[in-house]
mmCIF file of C-alpha atoms and ligand atoms in Angstrom:
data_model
loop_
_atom_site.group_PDB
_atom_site.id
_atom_site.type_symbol
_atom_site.label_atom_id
_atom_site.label_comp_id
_atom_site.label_asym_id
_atom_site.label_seq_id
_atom_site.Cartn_x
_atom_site.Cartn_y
_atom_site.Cartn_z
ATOM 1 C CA UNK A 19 -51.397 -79.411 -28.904
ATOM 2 C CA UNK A 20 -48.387 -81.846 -29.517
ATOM 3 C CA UNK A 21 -45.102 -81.026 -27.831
ATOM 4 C CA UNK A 22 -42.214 -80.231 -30.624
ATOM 5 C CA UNK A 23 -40.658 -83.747 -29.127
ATOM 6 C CA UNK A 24 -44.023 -85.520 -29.809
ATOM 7 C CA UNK A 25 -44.797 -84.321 -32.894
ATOM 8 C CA UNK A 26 -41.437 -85.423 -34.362
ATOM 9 C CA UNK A 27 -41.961 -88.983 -32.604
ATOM 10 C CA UNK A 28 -45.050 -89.011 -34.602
ATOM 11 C CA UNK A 29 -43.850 -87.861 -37.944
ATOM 12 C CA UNK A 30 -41.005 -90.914 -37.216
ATOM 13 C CA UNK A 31 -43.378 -93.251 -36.656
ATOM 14 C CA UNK A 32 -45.827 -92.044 -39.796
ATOM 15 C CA UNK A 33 -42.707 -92.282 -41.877
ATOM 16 C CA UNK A 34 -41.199 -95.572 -40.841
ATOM 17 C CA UNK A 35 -44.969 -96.715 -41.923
ATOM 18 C CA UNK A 36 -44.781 -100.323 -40.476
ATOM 19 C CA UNK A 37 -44.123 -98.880 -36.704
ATOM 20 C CA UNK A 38 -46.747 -95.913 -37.861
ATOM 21 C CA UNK A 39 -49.774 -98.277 -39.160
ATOM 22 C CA UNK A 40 -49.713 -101.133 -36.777
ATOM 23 C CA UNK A 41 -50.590 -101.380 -33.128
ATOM 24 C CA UNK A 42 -46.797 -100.129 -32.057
ATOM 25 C CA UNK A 43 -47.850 -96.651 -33.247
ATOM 26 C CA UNK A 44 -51.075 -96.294 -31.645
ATOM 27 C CA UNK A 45 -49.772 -97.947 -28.413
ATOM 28 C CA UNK A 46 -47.234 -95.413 -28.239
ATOM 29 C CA UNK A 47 -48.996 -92.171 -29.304
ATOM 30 C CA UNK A 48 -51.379 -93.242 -26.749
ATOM 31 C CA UNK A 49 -48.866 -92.316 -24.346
ATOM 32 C CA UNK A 50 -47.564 -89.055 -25.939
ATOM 33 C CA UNK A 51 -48.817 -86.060 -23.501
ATOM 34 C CA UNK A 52 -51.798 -84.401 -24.990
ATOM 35 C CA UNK A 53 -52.521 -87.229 -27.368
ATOM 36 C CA UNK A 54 -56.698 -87.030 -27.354
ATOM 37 C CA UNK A 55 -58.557 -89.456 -25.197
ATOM 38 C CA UNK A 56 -61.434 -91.798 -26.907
ATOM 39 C CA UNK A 57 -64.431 -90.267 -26.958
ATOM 40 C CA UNK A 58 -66.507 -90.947 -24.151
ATOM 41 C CA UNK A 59 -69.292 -94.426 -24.367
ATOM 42 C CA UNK A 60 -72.399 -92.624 -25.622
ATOM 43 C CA UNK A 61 -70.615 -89.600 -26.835
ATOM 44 C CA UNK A 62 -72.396 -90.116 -29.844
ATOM 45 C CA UNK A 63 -75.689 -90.503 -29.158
ATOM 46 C CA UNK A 64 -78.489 -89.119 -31.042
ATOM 47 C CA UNK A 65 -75.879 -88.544 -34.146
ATOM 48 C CA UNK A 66 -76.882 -90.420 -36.970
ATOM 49 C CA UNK A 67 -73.294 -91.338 -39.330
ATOM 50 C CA UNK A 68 -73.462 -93.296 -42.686
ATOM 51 C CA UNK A 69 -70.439 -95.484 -43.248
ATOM 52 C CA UNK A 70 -69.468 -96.906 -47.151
ATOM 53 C CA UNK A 71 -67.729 -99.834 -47.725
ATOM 54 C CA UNK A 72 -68.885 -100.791 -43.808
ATOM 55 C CA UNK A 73 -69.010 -104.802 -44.916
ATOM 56 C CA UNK A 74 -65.401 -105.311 -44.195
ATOM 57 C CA UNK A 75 -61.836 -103.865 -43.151
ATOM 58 C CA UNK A 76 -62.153 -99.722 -42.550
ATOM 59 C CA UNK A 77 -65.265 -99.338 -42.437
ATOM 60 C CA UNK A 78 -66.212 -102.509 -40.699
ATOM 61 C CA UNK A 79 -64.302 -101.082 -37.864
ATOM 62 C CA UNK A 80 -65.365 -97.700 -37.742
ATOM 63 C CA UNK A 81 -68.892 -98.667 -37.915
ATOM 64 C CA UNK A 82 -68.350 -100.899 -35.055
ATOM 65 C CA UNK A 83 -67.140 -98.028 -33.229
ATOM 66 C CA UNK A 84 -69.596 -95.382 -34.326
ATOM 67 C CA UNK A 85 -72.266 -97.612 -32.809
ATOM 68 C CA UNK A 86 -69.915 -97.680 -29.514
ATOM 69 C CA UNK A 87 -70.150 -94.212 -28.952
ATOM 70 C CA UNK A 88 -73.902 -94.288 -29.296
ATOM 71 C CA UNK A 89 -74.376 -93.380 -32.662
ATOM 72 C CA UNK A 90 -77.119 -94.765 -35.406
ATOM 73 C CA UNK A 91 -75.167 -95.766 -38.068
ATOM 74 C CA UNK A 92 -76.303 -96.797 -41.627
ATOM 75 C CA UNK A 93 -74.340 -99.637 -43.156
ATOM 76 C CA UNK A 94 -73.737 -98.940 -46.537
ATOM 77 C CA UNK A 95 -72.395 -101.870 -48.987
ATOM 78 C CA UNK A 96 -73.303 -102.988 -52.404
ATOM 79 C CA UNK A 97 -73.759 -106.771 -51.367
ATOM 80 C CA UNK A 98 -76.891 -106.658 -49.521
ATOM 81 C CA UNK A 99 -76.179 -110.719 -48.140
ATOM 82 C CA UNK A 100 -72.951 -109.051 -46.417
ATOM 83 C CA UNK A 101 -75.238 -105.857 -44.972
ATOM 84 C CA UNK A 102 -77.186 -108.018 -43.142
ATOM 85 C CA UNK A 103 -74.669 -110.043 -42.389
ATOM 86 C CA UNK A 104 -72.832 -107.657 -40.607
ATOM 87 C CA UNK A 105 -75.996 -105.655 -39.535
ATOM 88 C CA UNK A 106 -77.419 -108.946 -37.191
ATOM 89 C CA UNK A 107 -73.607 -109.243 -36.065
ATOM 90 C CA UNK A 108 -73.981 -105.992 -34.658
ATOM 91 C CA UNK A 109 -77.319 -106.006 -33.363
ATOM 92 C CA UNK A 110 -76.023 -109.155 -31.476
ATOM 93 C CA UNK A 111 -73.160 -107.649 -30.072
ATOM 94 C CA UNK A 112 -73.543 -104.128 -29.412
ATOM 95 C CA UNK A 113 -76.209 -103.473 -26.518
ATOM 96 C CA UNK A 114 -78.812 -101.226 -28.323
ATOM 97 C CA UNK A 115 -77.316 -100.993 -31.489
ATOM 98 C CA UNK A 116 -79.126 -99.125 -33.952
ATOM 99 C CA UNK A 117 -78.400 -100.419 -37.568
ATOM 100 C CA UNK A 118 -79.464 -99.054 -40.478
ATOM 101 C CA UNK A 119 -78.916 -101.188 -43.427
ATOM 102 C CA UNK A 120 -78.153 -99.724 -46.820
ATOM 103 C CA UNK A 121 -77.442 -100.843 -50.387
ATOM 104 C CA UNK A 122 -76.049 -99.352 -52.840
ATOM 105 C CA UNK A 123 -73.266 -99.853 -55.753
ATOM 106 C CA UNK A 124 -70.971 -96.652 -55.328
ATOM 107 C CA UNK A 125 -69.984 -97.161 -58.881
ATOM 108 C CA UNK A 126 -72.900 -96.762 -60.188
ATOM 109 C CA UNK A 127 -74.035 -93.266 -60.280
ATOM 110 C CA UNK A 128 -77.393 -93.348 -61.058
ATOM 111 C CA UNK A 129 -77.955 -95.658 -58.454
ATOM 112 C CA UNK A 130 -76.128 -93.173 -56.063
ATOM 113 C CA UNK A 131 -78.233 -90.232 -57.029
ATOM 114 C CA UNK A 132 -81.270 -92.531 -56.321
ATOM 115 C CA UNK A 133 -79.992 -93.684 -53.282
ATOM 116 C CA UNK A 134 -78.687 -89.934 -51.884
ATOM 117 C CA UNK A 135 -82.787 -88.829 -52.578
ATOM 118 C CA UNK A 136 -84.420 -91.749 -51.235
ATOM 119 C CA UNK A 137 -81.998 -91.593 -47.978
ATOM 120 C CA UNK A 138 -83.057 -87.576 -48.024
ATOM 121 C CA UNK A 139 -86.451 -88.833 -47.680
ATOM 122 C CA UNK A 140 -86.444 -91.242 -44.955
ATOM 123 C CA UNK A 141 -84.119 -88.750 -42.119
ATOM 124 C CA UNK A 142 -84.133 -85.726 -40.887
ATOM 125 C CA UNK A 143 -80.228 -85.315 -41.234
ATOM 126 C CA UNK A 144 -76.964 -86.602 -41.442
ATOM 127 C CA UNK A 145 -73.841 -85.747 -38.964
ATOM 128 C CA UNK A 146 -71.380 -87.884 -40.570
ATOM 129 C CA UNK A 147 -70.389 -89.308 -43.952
ATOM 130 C CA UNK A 148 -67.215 -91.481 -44.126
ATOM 131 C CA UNK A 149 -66.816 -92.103 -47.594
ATOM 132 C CA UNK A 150 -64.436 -94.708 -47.552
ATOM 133 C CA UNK A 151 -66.003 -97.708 -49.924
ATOM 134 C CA UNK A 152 -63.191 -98.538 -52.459
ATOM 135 C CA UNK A 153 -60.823 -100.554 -53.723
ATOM 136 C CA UNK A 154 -56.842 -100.698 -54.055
ATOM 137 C CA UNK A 155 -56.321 -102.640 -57.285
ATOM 138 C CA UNK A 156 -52.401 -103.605 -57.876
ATOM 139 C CA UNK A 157 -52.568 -101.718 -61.197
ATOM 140 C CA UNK A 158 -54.122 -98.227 -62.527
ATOM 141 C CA UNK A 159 -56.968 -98.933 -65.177
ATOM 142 C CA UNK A 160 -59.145 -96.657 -66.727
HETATM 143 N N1 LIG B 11 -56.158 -100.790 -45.929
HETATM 144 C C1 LIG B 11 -55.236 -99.870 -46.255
HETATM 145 O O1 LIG B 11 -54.058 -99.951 -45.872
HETATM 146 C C2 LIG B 11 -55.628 -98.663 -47.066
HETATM 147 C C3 LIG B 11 -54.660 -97.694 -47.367
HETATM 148 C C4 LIG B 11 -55.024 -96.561 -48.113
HETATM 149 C C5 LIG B 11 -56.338 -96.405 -48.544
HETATM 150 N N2 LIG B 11 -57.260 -97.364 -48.235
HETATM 151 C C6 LIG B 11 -58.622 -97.147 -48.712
HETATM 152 O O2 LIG B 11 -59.496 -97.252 -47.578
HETATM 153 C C7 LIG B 11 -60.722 -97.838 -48.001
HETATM 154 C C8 LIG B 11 -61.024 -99.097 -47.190
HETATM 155 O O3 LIG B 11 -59.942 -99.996 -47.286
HETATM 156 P P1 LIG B 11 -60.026 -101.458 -46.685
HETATM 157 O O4 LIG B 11 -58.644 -101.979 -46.605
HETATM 158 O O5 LIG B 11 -60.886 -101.449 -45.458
HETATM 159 O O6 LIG B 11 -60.764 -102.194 -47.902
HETATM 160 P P2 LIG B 11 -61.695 -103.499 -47.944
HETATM 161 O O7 LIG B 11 -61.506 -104.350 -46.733
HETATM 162 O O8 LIG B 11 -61.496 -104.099 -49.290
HETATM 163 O O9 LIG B 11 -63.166 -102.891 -47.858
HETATM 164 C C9 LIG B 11 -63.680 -102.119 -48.904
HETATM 165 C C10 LIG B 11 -65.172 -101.991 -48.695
HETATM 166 O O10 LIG B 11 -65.682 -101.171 -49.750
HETATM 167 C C11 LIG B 11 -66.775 -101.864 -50.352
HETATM 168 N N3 LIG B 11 -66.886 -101.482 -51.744
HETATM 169 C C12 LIG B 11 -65.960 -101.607 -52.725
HETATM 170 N N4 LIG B 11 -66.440 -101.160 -53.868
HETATM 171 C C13 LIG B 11 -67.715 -100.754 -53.620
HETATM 172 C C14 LIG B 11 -68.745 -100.214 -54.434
HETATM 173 N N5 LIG B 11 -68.584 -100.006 -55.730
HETATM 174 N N6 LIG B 11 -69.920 -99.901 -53.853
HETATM 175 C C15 LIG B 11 -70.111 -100.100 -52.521
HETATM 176 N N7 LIG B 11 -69.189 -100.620 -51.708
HETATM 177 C C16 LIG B 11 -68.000 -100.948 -52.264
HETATM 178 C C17 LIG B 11 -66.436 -103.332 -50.199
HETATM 179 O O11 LIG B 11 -67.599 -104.104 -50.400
HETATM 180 P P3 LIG B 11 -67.502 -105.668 -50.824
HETATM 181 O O12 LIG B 11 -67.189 -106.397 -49.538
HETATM 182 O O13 LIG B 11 -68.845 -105.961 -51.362
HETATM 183 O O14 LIG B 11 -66.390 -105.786 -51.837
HETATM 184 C C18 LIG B 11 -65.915 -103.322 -48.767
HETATM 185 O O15 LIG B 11 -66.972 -103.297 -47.831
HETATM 186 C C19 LIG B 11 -60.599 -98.124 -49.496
HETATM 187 O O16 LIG B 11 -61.174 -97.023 -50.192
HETATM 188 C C20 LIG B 11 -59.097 -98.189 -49.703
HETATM 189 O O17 LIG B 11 -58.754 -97.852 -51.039
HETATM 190 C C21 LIG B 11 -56.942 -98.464 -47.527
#
């Protein structure tokens, strides 16, 4: 539970947004009292988490960290070049990472139904979806 004081430094620092969303927020909620540790190294293990959009920004980074904590994590991208890309990256870097490359055009329904059933096949179960493949374009189309 936040103390009243730190919850309103953290609503301050949400709402200035630059001091909020750059490495001056987390440094200093990491130093509010009873601001949650990391999860431990390994934490994770035997969890299996699929990550969208993992070829870059977001996702990139929480993949990277899923596979910290001991997770298997399933890259999911529609450019299957950058998948591997980033899967060998991984597999280079993280001790014992295990990668599970996966490719698929989140536009593209039928292609997600078809991946959702072959993915169904192949593992026993999923602990984690983050869903967060997308785009922010400048302008709303339709
Ligand atoms: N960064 C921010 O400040 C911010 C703020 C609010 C919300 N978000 C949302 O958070 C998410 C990630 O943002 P980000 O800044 O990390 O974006 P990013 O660096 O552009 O990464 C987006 C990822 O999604 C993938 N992707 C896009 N369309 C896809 C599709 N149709 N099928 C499969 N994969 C697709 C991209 O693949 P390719 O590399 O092949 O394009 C890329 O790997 C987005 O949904 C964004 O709208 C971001």
């Amino acid at each position: 539970m936040l103390t009243p004081l730190s919850r309103l430094l953290d609503s301050a620092l949400d709402r200035s947004v630059v001091l909020g969303y750059t490495s001056i927020g987390s440094g200093v909620r990491r130093r509010l009292p009873h601001w949650p540790d990391d999860p431990a190294p390994g934490s994770m293990e035997g969890r299996r988490v699929v990550v969208t959009g993992a070829t870059s920004g977001i996702g990139e980074a929480m993949a990277r960290s899923f596979l910290d904590l001991g997770a298997t994590v399933h890259l999911l991208g529609r450019n299957p070049d950058k998948v591997a890309d980033y899967a060998r990256q991984l597999r280079t870097e993280v001790p014992n990472a295990d990668v599970v490359e996966e490719v698929c055009d989140i536009a593209d329904l039928d292609a997600v139904r078809a991946w959702c059933a072959d993915l169904s096949d192949r593992v026993p179960a999923i602990h984690g979806l983050v869903h967060n493949a997308g785009v922010m374009p400048p302008e709303r189309t339709e």
